[in-house]
Coordinates of N, CA and C in Angstrom, one line a residue:
M1 N 19.6 13.3 15.4 CA 20.7 12.4 15.1 C 21.0 12.6 13.6
R2 N 22.3 12.4 13.3 CA 22.7 12.5 11.9 C 23.2 11.1 11.4
L3 N 22.6 10.7 10.3 CA 22.9 9.4 9.7 C 23.3 9.7 8.2
G4 N 24.6 9.8 8.0 CA 25.0 10.2 6.6 C 24.5 11.6 6.3
N5 N 23.7 11.7 5.2 CA 23.1 12.9 4.8 C 21.8 13.2 5.5
L6 N 21.3 12.2 6.3 CA 20.0 12.4 6.9 C 20.1 12.9 8.3
N7 N 19.2 13.9 8.5 CA 19.0 14.4 9.9 C 17.7 13.8 10.4
L8 N 17.9 12.9 11.4 CA 16.7 12.1 11.8 C 16.5 12.4 13.3
A9 N 15.2 12.5 13.7 CA 14.9 12.6 15.1 C 15.0 11.1 15.7
A10 N 15.0 11.0 17.0 CA 15.2 9.7 17.6 C 14.1 8.8 17.2
H11 N 12.9 9.2 17.2 CA 11.8 8.3 16.8 C 11.9 7.8 15.3
E12 N 12.5 8.7 14.5 CA 12.7 8.3 13.1 C 13.9 7.3 13.0
C13 N 14.9 7.4 13.8 CA 15.9 6.4 13.8 C 15.4 5.0 14.3
R14 N 14.5 5.0 15.3 CA 14.0 3.7 15.7 C 13.1 3.1 14.6
S15 N 12.3 3.9 13.9 CA 11.5 3.5 12.8 C 12.4 3.0 11.7
L16 N 13.4 3.7 11.3 CA 14.3 3.2 10.3 C 15.0 1.9 10.7
G17 N 15.3 1.8 11.9 CA 15.9 0.5 12.4 C 15.0 -0.7 12.2
E18 N 13.7 -0.4 12.4 CA 12.7 -1.5 12.3 C 12.6 -1.9 10.8
V19 N 12.6 -0.9 9.9 CA 12.5 -1.2 8.5 C 13.8 -2.0 8.0
L20 N 14.9 -1.5 8.5 CA 16.2 -2.2 8.1 C 16.3 -3.6 8.7
A21 N 15.7 -3.8 9.9 CA 15.7 -5.1 10.5 C 14.9 -6.1 9.7
R22 N 13.8 -5.6 9.1 CA 12.9 -6.5 8.3 C 13.6 -6.9 7.0
I23 N 14.2 -5.9 6.3 CA 14.8 -6.3 5.0 C 16.2 -6.8 5.2
G24 N 16.7 -6.7 6.4 CA 18.1 -7.2 6.7 C 18.0 -8.6 7.2
D25 N 16.9 -9.1 7.5 CA 16.7 -10.5 8.1 C 17.0 -11.5 7.0
K26 N 17.8 -12.5 7.3 CA 18.2 -13.5 6.2 C 17.1 -14.2 5.5
W27 N 16.0 -14.5 6.3 CA 14.9 -15.2 5.7 C 14.1 -14.2 4.8
S28 N 13.9 -13.0 5.3 CA 13.2 -12.0 4.5 C 13.8 -11.8 3.1
V29 N 15.1 -11.6 3.2 CA 15.8 -11.3 1.9 C 15.7 -12.5 1.0
L30 N 15.9 -13.7 1.5 CA 15.8 -14.9 0.7 C 14.4 -15.0 0.1
I31 N 13.3 -14.8 0.9 CA 12.0 -14.9 0.4 C 11.7 -13.9 -0.7
I32 N 12.1 -12.6 -0.5 CA 11.9 -11.6 -1.4 C 12.6 -11.9 -2.8
V33 N 13.8 -12.4 -2.7 CA 14.5 -12.8 -3.9 C 13.8 -14.0 -4.6
M34 N 13.3 -15.0 -3.8 CA 12.6 -16.1 -4.4 C 11.3 -15.7 -5.1
L35 N 10.7 -14.7 -4.6 CA 9.4 -14.2 -5.2 C 9.6 -13.3 -6.4
A36 N 10.9 -13.0 -6.7 CA 11.2 -12.0 -7.8 C 10.6 -12.4 -9.1
D37 N 10.6 -13.7 -9.4 CA 10.1 -14.1 -10.7 C 8.6 -14.5 -10.8
G38 N 8.0 -14.2 -9.7 CA 6.5 -14.5 -9.6 C 6.1 -15.1 -8.3
G39 N 4.8 -15.3 -8.1 CA 4.3 -15.8 -6.9 C 4.6 -17.3 -6.6
M40 N 4.6 -17.6 -5.4 CA 4.8 -19.0 -5.0 C 3.9 -19.4 -3.9
R41 N 3.6 -20.7 -3.8 CA 2.8 -21.3 -2.7 C 3.7 -21.4 -1.5
F42 N 3.0 -21.4 -0.3 CA 3.7 -21.6 0.9 C 4.6 -22.9 0.9
S43 N 4.0 -24.0 0.4 CA 4.7 -25.3 0.3 C 5.9 -25.2 -0.6
E44 N 5.8 -24.4 -1.7 CA 7.0 -24.3 -2.6 C 8.1 -23.5 -1.9
L45 N 7.7 -22.4 -1.3 CA 8.8 -21.7 -0.5 C 9.5 -22.5 0.5
R46 N 8.7 -23.3 1.3 CA 9.3 -24.1 2.3 C 10.2 -25.2 1.7
R47 N 9.8 -25.8 0.6 CA 10.6 -26.8 0.0 C 11.9 -26.2 -0.6
E48 N 11.7 -25.1 -1.3 CA 12.9 -24.5 -1.9 C 13.9 -24.0 -0.9
I49 N 13.5 -23.4 0.2 CA 14.4 -22.9 1.2 C 15.0 -24.1 2.0
G50 N 14.2 -25.1 2.3 CA 14.7 -26.3 2.9 C 15.1 -26.2 4.4
T51 N 15.9 -25.2 4.8 CA 16.4 -25.2 6.2 C 15.5 -24.3 7.1
I52 N 14.4 -23.8 6.7 CA 13.6 -23.0 7.5 C 12.4 -23.8 8.1
S53 N 12.1 -23.6 9.4 CA 11.0 -24.3 10.0 C 9.7 -23.6 9.5
Q54 N 8.6 -24.4 9.6 CA 7.3 -23.9 9.2 C 7.0 -22.7 10.1
K55 N 7.3 -22.7 11.3 CA 7.0 -21.6 12.2 C 7.7 -20.3 11.8
M56 N 9.0 -20.5 11.5 CA 9.8 -19.3 11.1 C 9.3 -18.8 9.7
L57 N 9.0 -19.7 8.8 CA 8.5 -19.2 7.5 C 7.2 -18.5 7.7
T58 N 6.3 -19.0 8.5 CA 5.0 -18.3 8.7 C 5.2 -17.0 9.3
A59 N 6.1 -16.9 10.3 CA 6.3 -15.6 11.0 C 7.0 -14.6 10.0
T60 N 7.9 -15.0 9.2 CA 8.6 -14.1 8.3 C 7.6 -13.6 7.2
L61 N 6.8 -14.6 6.7 CA 5.8 -14.2 5.7 C 4.8 -13.2 6.3
R62 N 4.4 -13.4 7.5 CA 3.4 -12.5 8.1 C 4.1 -11.1 8.3
G63 N 5.3 -11.1 8.7 CA 6.0 -9.8 8.8 C 6.2 -9.0 7.5
L64 N 6.5 -9.8 6.5 CA 6.6 -9.2 5.2 C 5.3 -8.7 4.6
E65 N 4.2 -9.4 4.9 CA 2.9 -9.0 4.5 C 2.5 -7.7 5.3
R66 N 2.7 -7.7 6.6 CA 2.4 -6.6 7.4 C 3.1 -5.3 7.0
D67 N 4.4 -5.5 6.6 CA 5.1 -4.3 6.2 C 4.9 -3.9 4.7
G68 N 4.0 -4.7 4.0 CA 3.6 -4.3 2.7 C 4.5 -4.8 1.5
Y69 N 5.4 -5.7 1.8 CA 6.3 -6.3 0.8 C 5.7 -7.3 -0.1
L70 N 4.7 -8.0 0.5 CA 4.1 -9.1 -0.3 C 2.6 -9.2 0.0
T71 N 1.9 -9.9 -0.8 CA 0.5 -10.2 -0.6 C 0.3 -11.7 -0.4
R72 N -0.8 -12.0 0.3 CA -1.1 -13.4 0.6 C -2.5 -13.6 0.1
T73 N -2.6 -14.6 -0.8 CA -3.9 -15.0 -1.4 C -4.3 -16.4 -1.0
V74 N -5.4 -16.6 -0.4 CA -5.9 -17.9 0.0 C -7.0 -18.3 -1.0
T75 N -6.8 -19.5 -1.5 CA -7.8 -20.1 -2.4 C -8.5 -21.2 -1.6
P76 N -9.8 -21.1 -1.5 CA -10.5 -22.1 -0.6 C -10.7 -23.4 -1.3
T77 N -9.7 -24.2 -1.3 CA -9.7 -25.5 -1.8 C -9.4 -26.5 -0.6
I78 N -9.4 -27.7 -0.9 CA -9.0 -28.7 0.2 C -7.8 -29.4 -0.3
P79 N -6.6 -29.3 0.4 CA -6.4 -28.3 1.5 C -6.3 -26.9 0.9
P80 N -6.4 -25.8 1.7 CA -6.4 -24.5 1.2 C -5.1 -24.2 0.5
R81 N -5.2 -23.4 -0.6 CA -4.0 -23.0 -1.3 C -3.6 -21.6 -0.9
V82 N -2.4 -21.4 -0.5 CA -2.0 -20.1 -0.1 C -0.8 -19.6 -1.0
D83 N -1.0 -18.5 -1.7 CA 0.0 -18.0 -2.6 C 0.6 -16.7 -2.0
Y84 N 1.8 -16.4 -2.3 CA 2.5 -15.2 -1.9 C 3.1 -14.6 -3.1
A85 N 3.0 -13.2 -3.2 CA 3.6 -12.5 -4.4 C 4.1 -11.2 -3.9
L86 N 5.1 -10.6 -4.5 CA 5.6 -9.3 -4.2 C 4.6 -8.2 -4.6
T87 N 4.5 -7.2 -3.7 CA 3.8 -6.0 -4.1 C 4.8 -5.1 -4.8
E88 N 4.3 -3.9 -5.1 CA 5.1 -2.9 -5.8 C 6.3 -2.6 -4.9
L89 N 6.1 -2.4 -3.6 CA 7.1 -2.2 -2.6 C 8.1 -3.3 -2.6
G90 N 7.6 -4.5 -2.6 CA 8.5 -5.7 -2.6 C 9.4 -5.8 -3.8
R91 N 8.8 -5.4 -5.0 CA 9.6 -5.4 -6.2 C 10.6 -4.2 -6.2
D92 N 10.2 -3.1 -5.5 CA 11.1 -2.0 -5.4 C 12.3 -2.3 -4.5
V93 N 12.1 -3.1 -3.5 CA 13.2 -3.4 -2.6 C 14.2 -4.4 -3.2
L94 N 13.8 -5.0 -4.3 CA 14.7 -5.9 -5.0 C 15.9 -5.2 -5.5
V95 N 15.8 -4.0 -5.8 CA 17.0 -3.2 -6.4 C 18.1 -3.2 -5.3
P96 N 17.9 -2.7 -4.1 CA 19.1 -2.7 -3.2 C 19.4 -4.1 -2.7
V97 N 18.4 -5.0 -2.6 CA 18.7 -6.4 -2.2 C 19.6 -7.1 -3.2
H98 N 19.3 -6.9 -4.5 CA 20.1 -7.5 -5.5 C 21.5 -6.9 -5.5
A99 N 21.6 -5.6 -5.3 CA 22.9 -5.0 -5.2 C 23.7 -5.5 -4.1
L100 N 23.1 -5.7 -2.9 CA 23.8 -6.2 -1.8 C 24.2 -7.7 -2.0
A101 N 23.3 -8.5 -2.6 CA 23.6 -9.9 -2.8 C 24.8 -10.0 -3.8
T102 N 24.8 -9.2 -4.8 CA 25.9 -9.2 -5.8 C 27.2 -8.8 -5.1
W103 N 27.2 -7.8 -4.3 CA 28.4 -7.3 -3.6 C 28.9 -8.5 -2.7
A104 N 28.0 -9.1 -2.0 CA 28.3 -10.2 -1.1 C 28.9 -11.4 -1.9
A105 N 28.4 -11.7 -3.0 CA 28.9 -12.8 -3.8 C 30.3 -12.5 -4.3
E106 N 30.5 -11.3 -4.8 CA 31.8 -10.9 -5.3 C 32.8 -10.8 -4.2
R107 N 32.5 -10.4 -3.0 CA 33.4 -10.2 -1.9 C 33.6 -11.5 -1.0
R108 N 32.8 -12.5 -1.2 CA 32.8 -13.7 -0.4 C 34.2 -14.3 -0.2
P109 N 35.0 -14.4 -1.3 CA 36.4 -15.0 -1.1 C 37.2 -14.1 -0.2
V110 N 37.1 -12.8 -0.3 CA 37.9 -11.9 0.5 C 37.5 -12.0 2.0
I111 N 36.2 -12.1 2.2 CA 35.6 -12.2 3.6 C 36.0 -13.6 4.2
E112 N 35.9 -14.6 3.4 CA 36.3 -15.9 3.9 C 37.8 -16.0 4.3
A113 N 38.7 -15.3 3.4 CA 40.1 -15.3 3.7 C 40.3 -14.5 5.0
A114 N 39.6 -13.4 5.2 CA 39.8 -12.6 6.4 C 39.4 -13.4 7.6
R115 N 38.3 -14.2 7.5 CA 37.9 -15.0 8.6 C 38.9 -16.0 9.0
E116 N 39.5 -16.7 8.0 CA 40.5 -17.7 8.2 C 41.7 -17.1 8.9
A117 N 42.1 -15.9 8.4 CA 43.3 -15.2 9.0 C 43.0 -14.9 10.5
Y118 N 41.8 -14.4 10.7 CA 41.4 -14.0 12.1 C 41.4 -15.3 13.0
D119 N 40.8 -16.4 12.5 CA 40.7 -17.6 13.3 C 42.1 -18.1 13.6
R120 N 43.0 -18.1 12.6 CA 44.4 -18.6 12.8 C 45.1 -17.7 13.9
K121 N 44.9 -16.4 13.8 CA 45.5 -15.5 14.8 C 44.9 -15.7 16.2
A122 N 43.6 -15.9 16.2 CA 43.0 -16.2 17.5 C 43.4 -17.5 18.1
A123 N 43.7 -18.5 17.3 CA 44.1 -19.8 17.8 C 45.5 -19.8 18.4
M124 N 46.3 -18.8 18.0 CA 47.7 -18.8 18.5 C 47.8 -18.5 20.0
P125 N 48.6 -19.2 20.7 CA 48.7 -19.0 22.2 C 49.4 -17.7 22.5

């Protein structure tokens, strides 16, 4: 299969899709950006995000740790302290994530206008 300049076998396309699904997930991107300035505790991440459930935050953090984007450090206190920090790979992915976030922020008004135009057109009988 051909993807731009890349010639990929079918198994490589599936694998690439899995990588892109992880870094394309809205919670993953948000967590990676939040950890850009340094490590954070689980409770800090949950409080700062606000709209994520504990179950979803846990699952997203586990996925990011499994894929090598962050580390999880447990300090045996009462209650246990759990800190998350970006790995070298996590810091590396900040470059395209930041570029995409910048692009989205700059294009947001155009996208919102396109949505409104589409919705008006769709609402016409």
